[in-house]
């Protein structure tokens, strides 16, 4: 079947890291926390009293594991990956501020890597957010990103809050042997270095004592975040 062969060839040549989109789920919580810390509305020690589930507009938001009402700090909310907790953090932040930080992290726009067919992701403009969007986007649902966009968001935190445009190659050597470096975009400040350091420590805590226990490596300090993608 020529059509089947053509479709199989297209799939084989597809660069899923830059072309395929997914709802990132809880790995996205790091963006919400970074935004809230940057605005000064919360600190890692700010505490919220959290039931197992809350109703936001027409939907229920609940955590992955059933539990009683607990009081958790922002650091614990991230480490334990509480959907209810991050929705409460986002409520403090508000939709306008969260939307602004999504753009600053480069979500909803191509990374500039220059690879053919790169997707810009899907981020609804603020005027199209529903009453539940603030909560759902805070934990990575209702927004679609590429793997490269999410990797870039985490690299921004690792780079001390600077977003550096990713590149595929360092440069090109022409037939004469002359090397020409590939032009790279300017780094942009997304969050302060102090905030990036704080978030990195929170991510290390998530691996040390939160849901990321399986990512621990003896002799190394690992920073990371679990998530269930769709």
Coordinates of C-alpha atoms in Angstrom, one line a residue:
X1 CA 0.0 0.0 0.0
X2 CA 1.8 3.2 -1.2
X3 CA -0.1 5.4 1.3
X4 CA 0.7 3.2 4.2
X5 CA 4.4 3.2 3.2
X6 CA 4.4 7.0 2.9
X7 CA 2.8 7.4 6.3
X8 CA 5.3 5.0 7.9
X9 CA 8.1 6.9 6.3
X10 CA 6.8 10.2 7.7
X11 CA 6.5 8.7 11.2
X12 CA 10.1 7.4 11.0
X13 CA 11.4 10.8 9.9
X14 CA 9.4 12.7 12.5
X15 CA 11.4 14.5 15.2
X16 CA 9.1 13.9 18.2
X17 CA 11.1 16.1 20.5
X18 CA 10.2 19.3 18.6
X19 CA 7.1 18.3 16.6
X20 CA 4.9 16.3 19.0
X21 CA 2.8 18.1 21.6
X22 CA 1.6 16.8 25.0
X23 CA 0.0 18.1 28.2
X24 CA 3.1 18.1 30.5
X25 CA 1.2 17.5 33.7
X26 CA 3.0 18.0 37.0
X27 CA 6.4 18.7 35.6
X28 CA 4.8 22.0 34.7
X29 CA 4.3 22.9 38.3
X30 CA 7.8 24.3 38.4
X31 CA 6.7 27.1 36.1
X32 CA 3.8 28.1 38.5
X33 CA 6.0 27.9 41.5
X34 CA 8.7 30.0 39.8
X35 CA 6.2 32.7 38.9
X36 CA 4.7 32.8 42.4
X37 CA 8.1 33.1 44.1
X38 CA 9.2 35.8 41.6
X39 CA 6.2 38.0 42.4
X40 CA 6.9 37.7 46.2
X41 CA 3.4 36.4 46.9
X42 CA 4.7 33.2 48.5
X43 CA 8.0 31.8 49.8
X44 CA 8.9 28.1 50.0
X45 CA 7.7 28.2 53.7
X46 CA 4.3 29.7 53.0
X47 CA 1.7 27.2 54.2
X48 CA -1.7 26.3 52.8
X49 CA -4.4 24.2 54.5
X50 CA -5.5 21.7 51.8
X51 CA -8.4 19.3 51.6
X52 CA -8.1 16.3 49.3
X53 CA -10.2 18.0 46.6
X54 CA -11.6 21.4 45.8
X55 CA -14.2 22.6 43.3
X56 CA -13.0 25.1 40.8
X57 CA -15.8 26.5 38.6
X58 CA -17.4 23.4 37.1
X59 CA -14.7 20.8 37.9
X60 CA -13.2 19.1 40.9
X61 CA -9.5 19.3 41.4
X62 CA -8.0 16.5 43.5
X63 CA -4.6 15.0 44.4
X64 CA -3.4 11.7 43.0
X65 CA -3.6 9.9 46.3
X66 CA -6.5 10.1 48.7
X67 CA -5.6 11.9 52.0
X68 CA -7.2 13.9 54.8
X69 CA -6.9 17.7 55.1
X70 CA -3.3 18.7 55.5
X71 CA -1.3 21.9 55.9
X72 CA 1.6 22.0 53.5
X73 CA 4.3 24.6 52.7
X74 CA 4.9 25.6 49.0
X75 CA 8.1 23.5 49.1
X76 CA 6.0 20.5 50.2
X77 CA 3.3 21.2 47.7
X78 CA 6.0 20.9 44.9
X79 CA 7.8 17.9 46.5
X80 CA 4.5 16.0 47.0
X81 CA 3.1 17.2 43.7
X82 CA -0.2 18.4 45.2
X83 CA -2.7 19.5 42.5
X84 CA -4.9 21.2 45.1
X85 CA -1.9 22.9 46.6
X86 CA -0.5 24.3 43.3
X87 CA -4.1 25.4 42.3
X88 CA -4.1 27.4 45.6
X89 CA -0.7 28.9 44.8
X90 CA -2.0 29.9 41.3
X91 CA -5.0 31.5 42.9
X92 CA -2.7 33.8 44.8
X93 CA -0.8 34.5 41.6
X94 CA -3.8 35.2 39.3
X95 CA -4.3 34.5 35.6
X96 CA -2.6 37.6 34.2
X97 CA 0.6 37.0 36.1
X98 CA 0.7 33.3 35.3
X99 CA 0.1 34.0 31.6
X100 CA 2.9 36.5 31.5
X101 CA 5.4 33.9 33.0
X102 CA 4.3 31.3 30.6
X103 CA 5.3 33.6 27.8
X104 CA 8.6 34.5 29.5
X105 CA 9.5 30.8 29.8
X106 CA 8.9 30.5 26.0
X107 CA 5.8 28.4 26.1
X108 CA 3.5 28.9 23.2
X109 CA 6.3 30.0 20.9
X110 CA 9.0 28.2 18.9
X111 CA 12.3 27.8 20.7
X112 CA 14.3 29.1 17.7
X113 CA 16.3 25.9 17.3
X114 CA 15.8 26.1 13.5
X115 CA 14.7 22.5 13.1
X116 CA 12.1 22.1 10.3
X117 CA 8.5 21.5 11.5
X118 CA 9.0 22.7 15.0
X119 CA 5.8 23.3 16.8
X120 CA 5.0 26.4 18.9
X121 CA 2.8 24.5 21.3
X122 CA -0.7 25.4 22.3
X123 CA -1.3 28.1 24.9
X124 CA -4.7 29.8 24.9
X125 CA -4.7 33.6 25.0
X126 CA -5.7 35.0 28.3
X127 CA -9.1 36.2 27.1
X128 CA -10.0 32.6 26.2
X129 CA -9.2 31.1 29.6
X130 CA -12.2 29.5 31.3
X131 CA -13.0 29.9 34.9
X132 CA -11.1 26.7 35.6
X133 CA -8.1 27.4 33.4
X134 CA -6.0 29.0 36.1
X135 CA -6.2 25.9 38.2
X136 CA -5.7 23.3 35.5
X137 CA -2.9 25.1 33.7
X138 CA -1.1 25.5 37.1
X139 CA -0.5 21.7 37.1
X140 CA 0.1 21.3 33.4
X141 CA -3.3 20.5 31.9
X142 CA -5.1 22.6 29.3
X143 CA -1.8 23.6 27.8
X144 CA 0.3 21.7 25.3
X145 CA 4.1 21.9 24.9
X146 CA 6.9 20.0 23.1
X147 CA 9.5 18.1 24.9
X148 CA 12.1 20.6 23.8
X149 CA 10.0 23.5 25.3
X150 CA 9.8 21.8 28.7
X151 CA 13.5 20.9 28.6
X152 CA 14.2 24.6 27.8
X153 CA 12.1 25.6 30.8
X154 CA 14.1 23.4 33.2
X155 CA 17.3 24.5 31.6
X156 CA 16.3 28.1 32.3
X157 CA 16.2 27.3 36.0
X158 CA 19.5 25.4 35.8
X159 CA 21.0 28.4 34.1
X160 CA 20.3 30.7 37.0
X161 CA 17.1 32.0 35.5
X162 CA 18.4 32.8 32.0
X163 CA 16.7 31.3 29.0
X164 CA 19.3 30.4 26.4
X165 CA 18.0 29.5 22.9
X166 CA 18.8 25.9 22.2
X167 CA 20.9 25.0 19.2
X168 CA 21.4 21.8 17.1
X169 CA 24.9 22.5 15.9
X170 CA 27.8 24.7 17.1
X171 CA 28.7 25.7 13.6
X172 CA 29.3 24.7 10.0
X173 CA 32.5 24.0 8.0
X174 CA 32.2 25.0 4.3
X175 CA 33.9 23.1 1.4
X176 CA 37.0 25.3 1.8
X177 CA 37.4 24.3 5.4
X178 CA 36.3 27.6 6.9
X179 CA 34.4 27.3 10.1
X180 CA 31.4 29.5 10.7
X181 CA 29.7 29.4 14.1
X182 CA 25.9 29.2 14.0
X183 CA 24.4 32.5 15.2
X184 CA 22.6 32.1 18.5
X185 CA 19.9 34.2 20.1
X186 CA 20.5 36.4 23.1
X187 CA 19.9 34.9 26.6
X188 CA 16.9 36.5 28.3
X189 CA 16.3 36.9 32.0
X190 CA 13.1 35.0 33.0
X191 CA 13.4 34.8 36.8
X192 CA 16.1 36.1 39.1
X193 CA 19.2 34.1 39.9
X194 CA 18.1 34.0 43.6
X195 CA 14.6 32.6 42.6
X196 CA 16.3 30.0 40.3
X197 CA 18.5 28.9 43.1
X198 CA 15.5 28.5 45.5
X199 CA 13.5 26.6 42.9
X200 CA 16.5 24.3 42.3
X201 CA 16.7 23.5 46.0
X202 CA 13.0 22.8 46.0
X203 CA 13.4 20.4 43.1
X204 CA 16.3 18.7 44.9
X205 CA 14.0 18.3 48.0
X206 CA 11.4 16.7 45.7
X207 CA 13.9 14.0 44.8
X208 CA 15.3 13.7 48.3
X209 CA 12.0 13.5 50.2
X210 CA 9.1 13.8 47.7
X211 CA 7.7 11.9 44.8
X212 CA 11.0 11.8 42.9
X213 CA 12.7 9.3 45.2
X214 CA 13.5 6.9 42.3
X215 CA 15.6 9.6 40.7
X216 CA 18.1 9.6 43.5
X217 CA 21.8 8.8 42.6
X218 CA 24.2 8.0 45.4
X219 CA 27.0 10.6 45.6
X220 CA 25.1 13.2 43.6
X221 CA 22.5 15.9 44.3
X222 CA 19.7 15.5 41.8
X223 CA 17.0 18.1 41.2
X224 CA 13.9 17.1 39.4
X225 CA 10.1 16.7 39.2
X226 CA 7.7 13.9 38.6
X227 CA 4.8 14.2 36.3
X228 CA 2.0 12.3 34.5
X229 CA 1.8 13.5 30.9
X230 CA -1.2 13.2 28.6

